XYZ file of C-alpha atoms in Angstrom:
299
model
C -60.965 -32.504 59.598
C -61.397 -30.770 56.292
C -64.053 -29.505 54.024
C -63.889 -31.687 50.843
C -65.456 -31.608 47.572
C -65.727 -34.735 45.304
C -66.511 -34.118 41.678
C -67.981 -37.123 39.825
C -69.649 -38.095 43.133
C -72.067 -40.403 41.346
C -69.367 -42.124 39.276
C -67.670 -45.460 39.693
C -65.152 -44.258 42.220
C -66.853 -41.175 43.753
C -69.834 -42.967 44.922
C -67.554 -45.198 47.141
C -65.152 -42.385 48.063
C -67.787 -40.073 49.424
C -68.849 -42.309 52.382
C -65.236 -43.270 53.049
C -64.303 -39.592 53.491
C -67.439 -39.037 55.766
C -66.468 -41.946 57.844
C -62.941 -40.309 58.445
C -64.892 -37.255 59.710
C -64.555 -34.864 56.669
C -67.403 -32.532 55.729
C -68.101 -33.593 52.100
C -69.763 -31.959 49.303
C -71.019 -34.238 46.466
C -70.782 -32.333 43.081
C -72.872 -33.444 40.305
C -74.617 -31.943 37.281
C -78.134 -32.933 38.736
C -77.743 -32.373 42.490
C -81.584 -32.706 42.882
C -81.307 -36.284 41.805
C -78.402 -37.258 44.162
C -79.399 -39.554 46.855
C -76.121 -40.410 48.408
C -74.240 -39.261 51.564
C -72.799 -35.762 51.867
C -74.254 -32.415 50.720
C -75.167 -32.387 47.147
C -73.873 -29.350 45.047
C -74.519 -28.599 41.426
C -71.466 -28.045 39.260
C -70.104 -28.613 35.775
C -66.409 -28.639 34.927
C -67.334 -27.524 31.370
C -68.705 -24.380 32.928
C -66.124 -22.381 34.900
C -68.697 -20.032 36.612
C -70.647 -23.023 37.946
C -67.651 -24.160 40.002
C -67.364 -21.071 42.174
C -70.164 -22.104 44.742
C -69.056 -25.731 45.068
C -65.575 -24.855 45.807
C -66.199 -22.076 48.279
C -64.519 -22.810 51.525
C -63.211 -26.140 50.308
C -59.844 -27.439 51.564
C -59.414 -30.544 49.570
C -61.090 -31.134 46.180
C -61.178 -34.504 44.380
C -61.126 -34.321 40.535
C -62.792 -37.598 39.225
C -64.343 -36.648 35.918
C -63.385 -37.541 32.303
C -64.931 -37.640 28.842
C -63.757 -41.046 27.786
C -67.101 -41.655 25.842
C -66.550 -38.604 23.621
C -64.573 -38.723 20.496
C -63.111 -35.341 21.274
C -62.329 -36.225 24.833
C -58.685 -34.882 24.845
C -59.760 -31.311 24.166
C -62.816 -31.590 26.406
C -60.771 -32.983 29.428
C -58.027 -30.355 28.944
C -60.552 -27.476 28.949
C -62.431 -28.977 32.124
C -59.126 -29.310 33.896
C -58.139 -25.698 33.131
C -61.593 -24.573 34.387
C -61.334 -26.581 37.663
C -57.673 -25.534 38.398
C -58.467 -21.807 37.909
C -61.599 -22.093 40.040
C -59.689 -24.075 42.874
C -57.063 -21.501 42.946
C -59.416 -18.619 43.292
C -61.225 -20.333 46.068
C -57.946 -20.917 47.991
C -58.180 -24.827 47.836
C -55.238 -26.444 49.643
C -55.045 -29.672 47.695
C -56.437 -31.317 44.472
C -56.459 -35.135 44.284
C -56.488 -36.592 40.809
C -56.962 -40.269 39.739
C -54.588 -40.714 36.780
C -53.306 -43.688 34.722
C -50.192 -45.760 35.032
C -47.591 -45.852 32.029
C -44.139 -44.593 31.190
C -44.236 -41.052 29.891
C -42.471 -41.980 26.586
C -44.868 -44.648 25.363
C -48.488 -43.521 26.013
C -51.783 -43.850 24.180
C -54.117 -40.809 23.470
C -56.103 -41.840 26.739
C -53.004 -41.975 28.870
C -51.411 -38.864 27.276
C -54.741 -36.906 27.968
C -54.461 -38.010 31.738
C -50.874 -36.840 31.942
C -52.018 -33.512 30.381
C -54.888 -33.255 32.965
C -52.273 -33.794 35.809
C -50.209 -30.789 34.467
C -53.157 -28.591 33.810
C -54.645 -29.124 37.317
C -51.297 -27.994 38.773
C -50.998 -25.104 36.409
C -52.509 -22.423 38.738
C -50.334 -23.248 41.819
C -52.762 -25.533 43.955
C -50.683 -28.587 45.175
C -51.962 -31.724 43.253
C -51.735 -35.247 44.623
C -52.026 -37.743 41.766
C -52.679 -41.504 42.061
C -51.865 -43.419 38.894
C -53.618 -46.670 38.467
C -54.067 -49.400 35.710
C -57.369 -51.298 35.817
C -59.537 -50.734 38.784
C -61.480 -53.968 39.703
C -64.811 -53.276 41.136
C -68.611 -53.327 40.388
C -69.409 -50.661 37.826
C -66.040 -49.924 36.532
C -65.900 -49.824 32.688
C -62.509 -51.962 32.266
C -63.714 -54.393 34.759
C -67.103 -54.725 33.142
C -65.441 -55.500 29.871
C -63.653 -58.337 31.566
C -66.666 -59.598 33.380
C -69.019 -59.441 30.448
C -66.649 -61.253 28.029
C -66.151 -64.265 30.319
C -69.924 -64.299 30.966
C -71.204 -63.847 27.435
C -68.605 -65.796 25.401
C -68.105 -69.676 25.674
C -64.573 -69.021 23.990
C -62.509 -66.043 22.915
C -60.225 -65.030 20.054
C -58.117 -62.156 21.565
C -55.537 -59.863 19.810
C -51.906 -59.767 20.656
C -52.224 -56.908 23.093
C -54.115 -59.320 25.443
C -50.444 -60.577 26.260
C -49.563 -57.301 27.782
C -48.794 -57.026 31.374
C -50.916 -54.799 33.656
C -51.253 -54.424 37.424
C -54.992 -54.360 38.418
C -55.993 -52.786 41.708
C -59.098 -53.588 43.818
C -61.659 -50.603 44.124
C -61.354 -50.919 47.947
C -57.777 -50.063 47.794
C -58.199 -47.175 45.426
C -60.679 -45.690 47.834
C -58.463 -46.386 50.656
C -55.454 -44.608 49.010
C -57.723 -41.671 47.856
C -59.170 -40.985 51.294
C -55.806 -41.523 52.925
C -54.017 -38.749 51.069
C -56.632 -35.975 51.921
C -54.907 -33.033 53.572
C -51.685 -34.941 54.205
C -48.605 -32.905 54.035
C -46.542 -35.617 52.787
C -48.829 -36.110 49.669
C -48.810 -32.529 48.441
C -47.342 -32.038 45.021
C -46.404 -35.746 44.576
C -47.409 -38.400 42.219
C -47.943 -42.065 43.286
C -48.245 -45.261 41.566
C -50.785 -47.651 42.806
C -51.666 -51.243 42.211
C -52.543 -54.669 43.622
C -49.644 -57.259 44.229
C -50.255 -59.178 41.114
C -48.824 -58.364 37.649
C -50.839 -60.147 34.972
C -51.656 -60.140 31.376
C -55.097 -59.506 30.212
C -55.445 -63.113 29.438
C -54.466 -64.024 32.897
C -57.166 -61.702 34.146
C -59.701 -63.188 31.803
C -59.055 -66.716 32.980
C -59.122 -65.898 36.618
C -62.435 -63.940 36.282
C -63.971 -66.859 34.248
C -63.293 -69.245 37.090
C -64.716 -67.032 39.835
C -67.647 -65.193 37.707
C -68.929 -68.153 35.820
C -67.174 -71.247 37.533
C -65.532 -72.670 34.414
C -62.467 -72.204 32.145
C -62.902 -70.127 28.969
C -60.778 -71.242 25.955
C -58.843 -68.325 24.845
C -56.930 -68.149 21.420
C -54.478 -65.224 20.733
C -54.457 -64.001 17.033
C -51.684 -61.734 15.764
C -53.942 -59.178 14.062
C -56.954 -57.619 15.383
C -57.060 -53.740 14.975
C -58.169 -51.443 17.775
C -61.086 -50.400 15.512
C -62.314 -53.966 14.962
C -61.475 -54.877 18.607
C -63.840 -51.896 19.815
C -66.590 -52.947 17.509
C -66.377 -56.562 18.706
C -66.540 -55.363 22.284
C -69.640 -53.268 21.569
C -71.245 -56.457 20.189
C -70.700 -58.706 23.072
C -70.662 -56.219 25.944
C -72.684 -52.848 26.624
C -69.644 -50.675 26.364
C -70.006 -48.346 23.463
C -67.624 -48.253 20.506
C -66.004 -44.867 21.394
C -65.264 -45.753 25.059
C -63.992 -49.140 24.127
C -61.560 -47.699 21.382
C -60.167 -45.387 23.785
C -59.532 -48.100 26.319
C -58.028 -50.621 24.011
C -55.552 -48.125 22.498
C -54.121 -48.184 25.945
C -54.162 -52.018 26.370
C -50.987 -52.582 24.205
C -48.938 -50.584 26.800
C -47.299 -52.361 29.696
C -48.658 -50.441 32.829
C -47.076 -51.825 36.206
C -46.279 -50.213 39.407
C -42.514 -49.225 39.629
C -42.488 -47.532 42.970
C -44.169 -47.997 46.300
C -43.996 -44.441 48.005
C -47.831 -44.525 48.603
C -47.055 -46.723 51.495
C -45.301 -43.767 53.216
C -48.554 -41.942 53.375
C -51.271 -44.791 53.386
C -49.780 -47.964 54.921
C -51.283 -51.353 54.335
C -51.236 -54.250 52.049
C -53.344 -54.129 48.829
C -55.753 -56.918 47.971
C -54.829 -59.596 45.188
C -56.546 -59.805 42.063
C -58.599 -62.927 42.908
C -60.104 -61.233 46.112
C -60.888 -58.091 44.161
C -62.701 -60.092 41.616
C -64.631 -61.847 44.411
C -65.478 -58.546 46.068
C -66.809 -57.042 42.738
C -68.942 -60.129 42.201
C -70.344 -59.824 45.720
C -71.072 -56.152 45.129
C -72.830 -56.816 41.918
C -74.958 -59.564 43.424
C -75.926 -57.232 46.241
C -76.803 -54.438 43.847
C -78.971 -56.824 41.784
C -80.688 -57.992 45.016
C -81.651 -54.473 46.207
C -82.675 -53.333 42.784
């Protein structure tokens, strides 16, 4: 088994990935900016991708490093994410890391939003110092605590009816958080995964309107009337989201800019490395709802 570092260990995906890696037998360091406050599994270590020098100790002796950080809530996220990736790639190379694993975003290279362009740039920068990078590209990850999923959940919970912009008819391919964690853990230290990019998604290709309707029936037990309108700018859409959900305007705008672009899986090579059938959207929603209920009960 390997020595593994997980950045963003307290984040949406990281906090689920750390125990999965430990269960597989890996020795895991959980990197956060505030290790003294970390109460999850693994060994907490302090580090900040904005500070190149702070990465030396967390990466010492590491075989596989998971890069699960981003600055989507910052108006200058493209510059910040690029510099953070440069810092991490250089530190990983100096430490002799054998593999970096990165969670990117689906989308054709010729038609990308600023958010998705930034994800592609980070992929390239992480590979820029010679450490083999494994990239998993996904669309919406459905799970308790995920920003994109929270937008969907809160909209159907808080609104008796919805007026949605034309981008809501765009197709996407959501994936359950359980499958994302399974794929991420499954590529660790796998020779077949080195230097490769995989597209990952569930079995269902849905429009955002389809997703809202399914989520409404499962989350609130009723149908929510949805009316599509031809004009609703990204700026107005993000302000509307900030009014009816707890997602801030900057994050909402950066996500909405990507929602007009079709993002579906076009190749299935991940199954060569990590076999198994992914969960459907309905089951992913049910699991997200169950996890939220469990979290509220234990709070």
